[in-house]
Amino acid sequence: MPNLLFICSKNQWRSPTAEHLFKNHQVYEARSAGTSEKARIKVSAKLLAWADVVFVMERKHKQLLQQRFREVIIEKEVVVLDIEDNYQYNDPELIAYLTNALKPYLEEAD
């Protein structure tokens, strides 16, 4: 089962919403984390090693991963979704944006 990791800053709204889209998915397993010291779940080398694909909400998240975990993510696919921190958890607009951006992954179970 391929592993998807979603990363935002505090792991409160964007990345947990993306993770929730894959709850009980038949093909993928998903987790989420944050880059901030105040994150609910902090990104770690162990989480990054677990992931087959890493999705970050903003370019700054990718840059932070490259600085902090260069050896772990050097061979990982890191996808920048370009979703600013303007949404609450499970915001319908955020879900629509994520569903569209992640369509290839969400539809594989069909």
Short mmCIF file of N, CA and C in Angstrom, two decimals:
data_model
loop_
_atom_site.label_atom_id
_atom_site.label_comp_id
_atom_site.label_asym_id
_atom_site.label_seq_id
_atom_site.Cartn_x
_atom_site.Cartn_y
_atom_site.Cartn_z
N MET A 1 0.85 -1.18 0.00
CA MET A 1 0.00 0.00 0.00
C MET A 1 0.90 1.24 0.00
N PRO A 2 0.86 2.07 -1.05
CA PRO A 2 1.70 3.28 -1.07
C PRO A 2 1.32 4.25 0.05
N ASN A 3 2.33 4.91 0.59
CA ASN A 3 2.15 5.82 1.72
C ASN A 3 2.28 7.27 1.27
N LEU A 4 1.28 8.07 1.62
CA LEU A 4 1.26 9.49 1.30
C LEU A 4 1.40 10.29 2.58
N LEU A 5 2.29 11.28 2.57
CA LEU A 5 2.48 12.15 3.72
C LEU A 5 2.15 13.58 3.32
N PHE A 6 1.26 14.22 4.08
CA PHE A 6 0.85 15.60 3.82
C PHE A 6 1.44 16.49 4.91
N ILE A 7 2.06 17.59 4.48
CA ILE A 7 2.76 18.48 5.40
C ILE A 7 2.30 19.92 5.23
N CYS A 8 1.96 20.54 6.37
CA CYS A 8 1.71 21.99 6.40
C CYS A 8 2.53 22.54 7.57
N SER A 9 2.15 23.66 8.11
CA SER A 9 2.94 24.26 9.19
C SER A 9 2.65 23.65 10.56
N LYS A 10 1.40 23.78 11.03
CA LYS A 10 1.07 23.35 12.38
C LYS A 10 0.31 22.03 12.44
N ASN A 11 0.04 21.42 11.29
CA ASN A 11 -0.69 20.16 11.25
C ASN A 11 -2.04 20.29 11.96
N GLN A 12 -2.73 21.41 11.69
CA GLN A 12 -4.04 21.63 12.30
C GLN A 12 -5.16 21.56 11.28
N TRP A 13 -4.95 22.17 10.10
CA TRP A 13 -6.06 22.33 9.17
C TRP A 13 -5.82 21.70 7.81
N ARG A 14 -4.81 22.18 7.11
CA ARG A 14 -4.61 21.73 5.72
C ARG A 14 -4.19 20.28 5.62
N SER A 15 -3.09 19.91 6.26
CA SER A 15 -2.61 18.53 6.09
C SER A 15 -3.54 17.50 6.73
N PRO A 16 -4.15 17.76 7.90
CA PRO A 16 -5.11 16.78 8.41
C PRO A 16 -6.35 16.63 7.51
N THR A 17 -6.75 17.71 6.85
CA THR A 17 -7.87 17.62 5.91
C THR A 17 -7.49 16.72 4.75
N ALA A 18 -6.28 16.88 4.22
CA ALA A 18 -5.81 16.02 3.12
C ALA A 18 -5.72 14.57 3.59
N GLU A 19 -5.18 14.36 4.77
CA GLU A 19 -5.09 13.00 5.31
C GLU A 19 -6.48 12.37 5.41
N HIS A 20 -7.45 13.13 5.86
CA HIS A 20 -8.82 12.63 6.03
C HIS A 20 -9.44 12.17 4.71
N LEU A 21 -9.07 12.82 3.60
CA LEU A 21 -9.59 12.41 2.30
C LEU A 21 -9.22 10.96 1.96
N PHE A 22 -8.17 10.45 2.56
CA PHE A 22 -7.70 9.10 2.27
C PHE A 22 -8.07 8.09 3.37
N LYS A 23 -8.91 8.50 4.30
CA LYS A 23 -9.35 7.60 5.36
C LYS A 23 -10.07 6.41 4.74
N ASN A 24 -9.66 5.21 5.10
CA ASN A 24 -10.24 3.96 4.58
C ASN A 24 -10.09 3.81 3.07
N HIS A 25 -9.08 4.46 2.50
CA HIS A 25 -8.82 4.33 1.06
C HIS A 25 -8.32 2.92 0.79
N GLN A 26 -8.71 2.36 -0.33
CA GLN A 26 -8.35 0.97 -0.65
C GLN A 26 -6.91 0.82 -1.16
N VAL A 27 -6.34 1.91 -1.68
CA VAL A 27 -5.02 1.81 -2.30
C VAL A 27 -3.92 2.50 -1.49
N TYR A 28 -4.23 3.65 -0.91
CA TYR A 28 -3.22 4.46 -0.23
C TYR A 28 -3.44 4.54 1.27
N GLU A 29 -2.34 4.72 1.99
CA GLU A 29 -2.40 5.05 3.39
C GLU A 29 -1.83 6.46 3.52
N ALA A 30 -2.47 7.29 4.35
CA ALA A 30 -2.02 8.68 4.46
C ALA A 30 -1.81 9.08 5.92
N ARG A 31 -0.85 9.96 6.10
CA ARG A 31 -0.57 10.58 7.40
C ARG A 31 -0.30 12.05 7.16
N SER A 32 -0.26 12.80 8.24
CA SER A 32 0.04 14.23 8.10
C SER A 32 0.95 14.68 9.24
N ALA A 33 1.62 15.80 8.99
CA ALA A 33 2.55 16.36 9.97
C ALA A 33 2.76 17.84 9.68
N GLY A 34 3.45 18.51 10.58
CA GLY A 34 3.73 19.93 10.41
C GLY A 34 5.20 20.23 10.58
N THR A 35 5.63 21.36 10.03
CA THR A 35 7.03 21.76 10.11
C THR A 35 7.34 22.61 11.34
N SER A 36 6.33 23.19 11.95
CA SER A 36 6.52 24.09 13.09
C SER A 36 6.80 23.32 14.38
N GLU A 37 7.52 23.96 15.28
CA GLU A 37 7.73 23.38 16.61
C GLU A 37 6.41 23.24 17.35
N LYS A 38 5.40 24.03 16.96
CA LYS A 38 4.08 24.00 17.59
C LYS A 38 3.13 23.03 16.89
N ALA A 39 3.63 22.27 15.95
CA ALA A 39 2.79 21.35 15.18
C ALA A 39 2.20 20.27 16.08
N ARG A 40 0.97 19.88 15.76
CA ARG A 40 0.28 18.81 16.48
C ARG A 40 1.10 17.52 16.38
N ILE A 41 1.51 17.17 15.16
CA ILE A 41 2.44 16.07 14.90
C ILE A 41 3.58 16.67 14.09
N LYS A 42 4.79 16.61 14.63
CA LYS A 42 5.95 17.22 13.96
C LYS A 42 6.52 16.25 12.92
N VAL A 43 6.88 16.80 11.77
CA VAL A 43 7.52 15.98 10.74
C VAL A 43 8.83 15.44 11.30
N SER A 44 9.13 14.21 10.95
CA SER A 44 10.36 13.56 11.44
C SER A 44 10.99 12.76 10.31
N ALA A 45 12.23 12.39 10.52
CA ALA A 45 12.92 11.54 9.54
C ALA A 45 12.19 10.21 9.39
N LYS A 46 11.66 9.70 10.48
CA LYS A 46 10.93 8.42 10.45
C LYS A 46 9.67 8.52 9.59
N LEU A 47 8.91 9.60 9.75
CA LEU A 47 7.71 9.80 8.93
C LEU A 47 8.08 9.96 7.46
N LEU A 48 9.10 10.72 7.19
CA LEU A 48 9.53 10.92 5.81
C LEU A 48 10.02 9.61 5.18
N ALA A 49 10.71 8.80 5.95
CA ALA A 49 11.18 7.52 5.43
C ALA A 49 9.99 6.60 5.12
N TRP A 50 8.93 6.70 5.90
CA TRP A 50 7.71 5.91 5.71
C TRP A 50 7.01 6.27 4.40
N ALA A 51 7.08 7.54 4.02
CA ALA A 51 6.32 8.05 2.88
C ALA A 51 6.91 7.64 1.53
N ASP A 52 6.02 7.31 0.62
CA ASP A 52 6.42 7.10 -0.77
C ASP A 52 6.34 8.41 -1.56
N VAL A 53 5.33 9.22 -1.23
CA VAL A 53 5.17 10.55 -1.84
C VAL A 53 4.88 11.53 -0.72
N VAL A 54 5.53 12.69 -0.79
CA VAL A 54 5.35 13.74 0.20
C VAL A 54 4.68 14.93 -0.48
N PHE A 55 3.55 15.38 0.08
CA PHE A 55 2.85 16.55 -0.42
C PHE A 55 3.02 17.67 0.59
N VAL A 56 3.50 18.81 0.13
CA VAL A 56 3.64 19.98 1.00
C VAL A 56 2.67 21.04 0.51
N MET A 57 2.16 21.82 1.45
CA MET A 57 1.16 22.82 1.10
C MET A 57 1.78 24.05 0.44
N GLU A 58 3.01 24.40 0.84
CA GLU A 58 3.66 25.59 0.30
C GLU A 58 5.14 25.29 0.01
N ARG A 59 5.73 26.11 -0.86
CA ARG A 59 7.15 25.94 -1.20
C ARG A 59 8.05 26.03 0.03
N LYS A 60 7.67 26.87 0.99
CA LYS A 60 8.50 27.02 2.19
C LYS A 60 8.60 25.71 2.96
N HIS A 61 7.56 24.88 2.88
CA HIS A 61 7.61 23.58 3.56
C HIS A 61 8.63 22.66 2.88
N LYS A 62 8.66 22.69 1.57
CA LYS A 62 9.64 21.89 0.83
C LYS A 62 11.06 22.35 1.17
N GLN A 63 11.25 23.66 1.23
CA GLN A 63 12.57 24.21 1.55
C GLN A 63 13.01 23.78 2.95
N LEU A 64 12.08 23.82 3.91
CA LEU A 64 12.40 23.39 5.27
C LEU A 64 12.78 21.91 5.31
N LEU A 65 12.06 21.09 4.56
CA LEU A 65 12.40 19.66 4.51
C LEU A 65 13.79 19.45 3.91
N GLN A 66 14.10 20.21 2.87
CA GLN A 66 15.41 20.09 2.24
C GLN A 66 16.53 20.50 3.20
N GLN A 67 16.26 21.50 4.05
CA GLN A 67 17.26 21.94 5.01
C GLN A 67 17.42 20.95 6.17
N ARG A 68 16.31 20.46 6.69
CA ARG A 68 16.34 19.64 7.90
C ARG A 68 16.53 18.14 7.63
N PHE A 69 16.06 17.67 6.49
CA PHE A 69 16.04 16.22 6.24
C PHE A 69 16.59 15.87 4.86
N ARG A 70 17.61 16.57 4.44
CA ARG A 70 18.16 16.43 3.09
C ARG A 70 18.41 14.96 2.72
N GLU A 71 19.04 14.21 3.60
CA GLU A 71 19.41 12.82 3.29
C GLU A 71 18.18 11.93 3.11
N VAL A 72 17.12 12.22 3.85
CA VAL A 72 15.92 11.37 3.81
C VAL A 72 15.08 11.65 2.57
N ILE A 73 14.97 12.92 2.19
CA ILE A 73 14.04 13.25 1.09
C ILE A 73 14.71 13.35 -0.27
N ILE A 74 16.01 13.14 -0.33
CA ILE A 74 16.71 13.32 -1.60
C ILE A 74 16.13 12.45 -2.71
N GLU A 75 15.65 11.27 -2.37
CA GLU A 75 15.10 10.38 -3.38
C GLU A 75 13.56 10.32 -3.35
N LYS A 76 12.94 11.20 -2.59
CA LYS A 76 11.48 11.20 -2.47
C LYS A 76 10.86 12.13 -3.51
N GLU A 77 9.66 11.77 -3.94
CA GLU A 77 8.87 12.68 -4.75
C GLU A 77 8.20 13.66 -3.79
N VAL A 78 8.50 14.95 -3.94
CA VAL A 78 7.91 15.99 -3.10
C VAL A 78 7.08 16.90 -4.00
N VAL A 79 5.79 16.94 -3.75
CA VAL A 79 4.85 17.70 -4.57
C VAL A 79 4.38 18.92 -3.81
N VAL A 80 4.55 20.10 -4.41
CA VAL A 80 4.08 21.35 -3.80
C VAL A 80 2.66 21.61 -4.31
N LEU A 81 1.70 21.68 -3.38
CA LEU A 81 0.29 21.89 -3.75
C LEU A 81 -0.09 23.36 -3.88
N ASP A 82 0.74 24.27 -3.37
CA ASP A 82 0.46 25.72 -3.43
C ASP A 82 -0.88 26.07 -2.80
N ILE A 83 -1.08 25.64 -1.56
CA ILE A 83 -2.30 25.96 -0.81
C ILE A 83 -1.90 26.81 0.39
N GLU A 84 -2.30 28.06 0.36
CA GLU A 84 -1.96 28.98 1.45
C GLU A 84 -2.76 28.64 2.70
N ASP A 85 -2.31 29.17 3.82
CA ASP A 85 -2.92 28.89 5.12
C ASP A 85 -4.15 29.78 5.33
N ASN A 86 -5.17 29.57 4.51
CA ASN A 86 -6.39 30.39 4.56
C ASN A 86 -7.63 29.57 4.88
N TYR A 87 -7.46 28.35 5.36
CA TYR A 87 -8.60 27.45 5.52
C TYR A 87 -8.64 26.84 6.92
N GLN A 88 -9.83 26.48 7.35
CA GLN A 88 -10.03 25.72 8.57
C GLN A 88 -10.07 24.23 8.21
N TYR A 89 -10.05 23.37 9.21
CA TYR A 89 -10.12 21.94 8.99
C TYR A 89 -11.43 21.57 8.28
N ASN A 90 -11.32 20.78 7.24
CA ASN A 90 -12.45 20.30 6.44
C ASN A 90 -13.27 21.42 5.79
N ASP A 91 -12.66 22.56 5.55
CA ASP A 91 -13.32 23.65 4.83
C ASP A 91 -13.72 23.13 3.44
N PRO A 92 -14.97 23.32 3.03
CA PRO A 92 -15.42 22.80 1.73
C PRO A 92 -14.57 23.27 0.56
N GLU A 93 -14.11 24.52 0.60
CA GLU A 93 -13.26 25.04 -0.47
C GLU A 93 -11.90 24.32 -0.49
N LEU A 94 -11.35 24.07 0.69
CA LEU A 94 -10.09 23.34 0.80
C LEU A 94 -10.26 21.91 0.30
N ILE A 95 -11.35 21.26 0.67
CA ILE A 95 -11.61 19.89 0.22
C ILE A 95 -11.72 19.85 -1.30
N ALA A 96 -12.41 20.82 -1.88
CA ALA A 96 -12.55 20.87 -3.34
C ALA A 96 -11.19 21.04 -4.01
N TYR A 97 -10.37 21.93 -3.47
CA TYR A 97 -9.04 22.17 -4.04
C TYR A 97 -8.18 20.90 -3.93
N LEU A 98 -8.18 20.28 -2.76
CA LEU A 98 -7.40 19.07 -2.55
C LEU A 98 -7.89 17.93 -3.43
N THR A 99 -9.20 17.77 -3.52
CA THR A 99 -9.77 16.70 -4.34
C THR A 99 -9.33 16.84 -5.79
N ASN A 100 -9.32 18.05 -6.29
CA ASN A 100 -8.89 18.29 -7.66
C ASN A 100 -7.38 18.04 -7.81
N ALA A 101 -6.59 18.56 -6.88
CA ALA A 101 -5.13 18.42 -6.97
C ALA A 101 -4.68 16.96 -6.78
N LEU A 102 -5.44 16.20 -6.01
CA LEU A 102 -5.05 14.82 -5.69
C LEU A 102 -5.86 13.79 -6.47
N LYS A 103 -6.60 14.25 -7.46
CA LYS A 103 -7.49 13.37 -8.23
C LYS A 103 -6.81 12.08 -8.70
N PRO A 104 -5.60 12.11 -9.24
CA PRO A 104 -4.98 10.86 -9.69
C PRO A 104 -4.82 9.83 -8.56
N TYR A 105 -4.60 10.30 -7.34
CA TYR A 105 -4.40 9.40 -6.21
C TYR A 105 -5.74 8.92 -5.66
N LEU A 106 -6.72 9.80 -5.61
CA LEU A 106 -8.03 9.46 -5.07
C LEU A 106 -8.78 8.49 -5.98
N GLU A 107 -8.58 8.60 -7.28
CA GLU A 107 -9.34 7.79 -8.22
C GLU A 107 -8.79 6.40 -8.43
N GLU A 108 -7.58 6.12 -7.97
CA GLU A 108 -6.98 4.80 -8.21
C GLU A 108 -7.76 3.67 -7.57
N ALA A 109 -8.59 3.97 -6.59
CA ALA A 109 -9.36 2.93 -5.92
C ALA A 109 -10.58 2.52 -6.72
N ASP A 110 -10.98 3.34 -7.67
CA ASP A 110 -12.20 3.07 -8.45
C ASP A 110 -12.05 1.87 -9.36
#
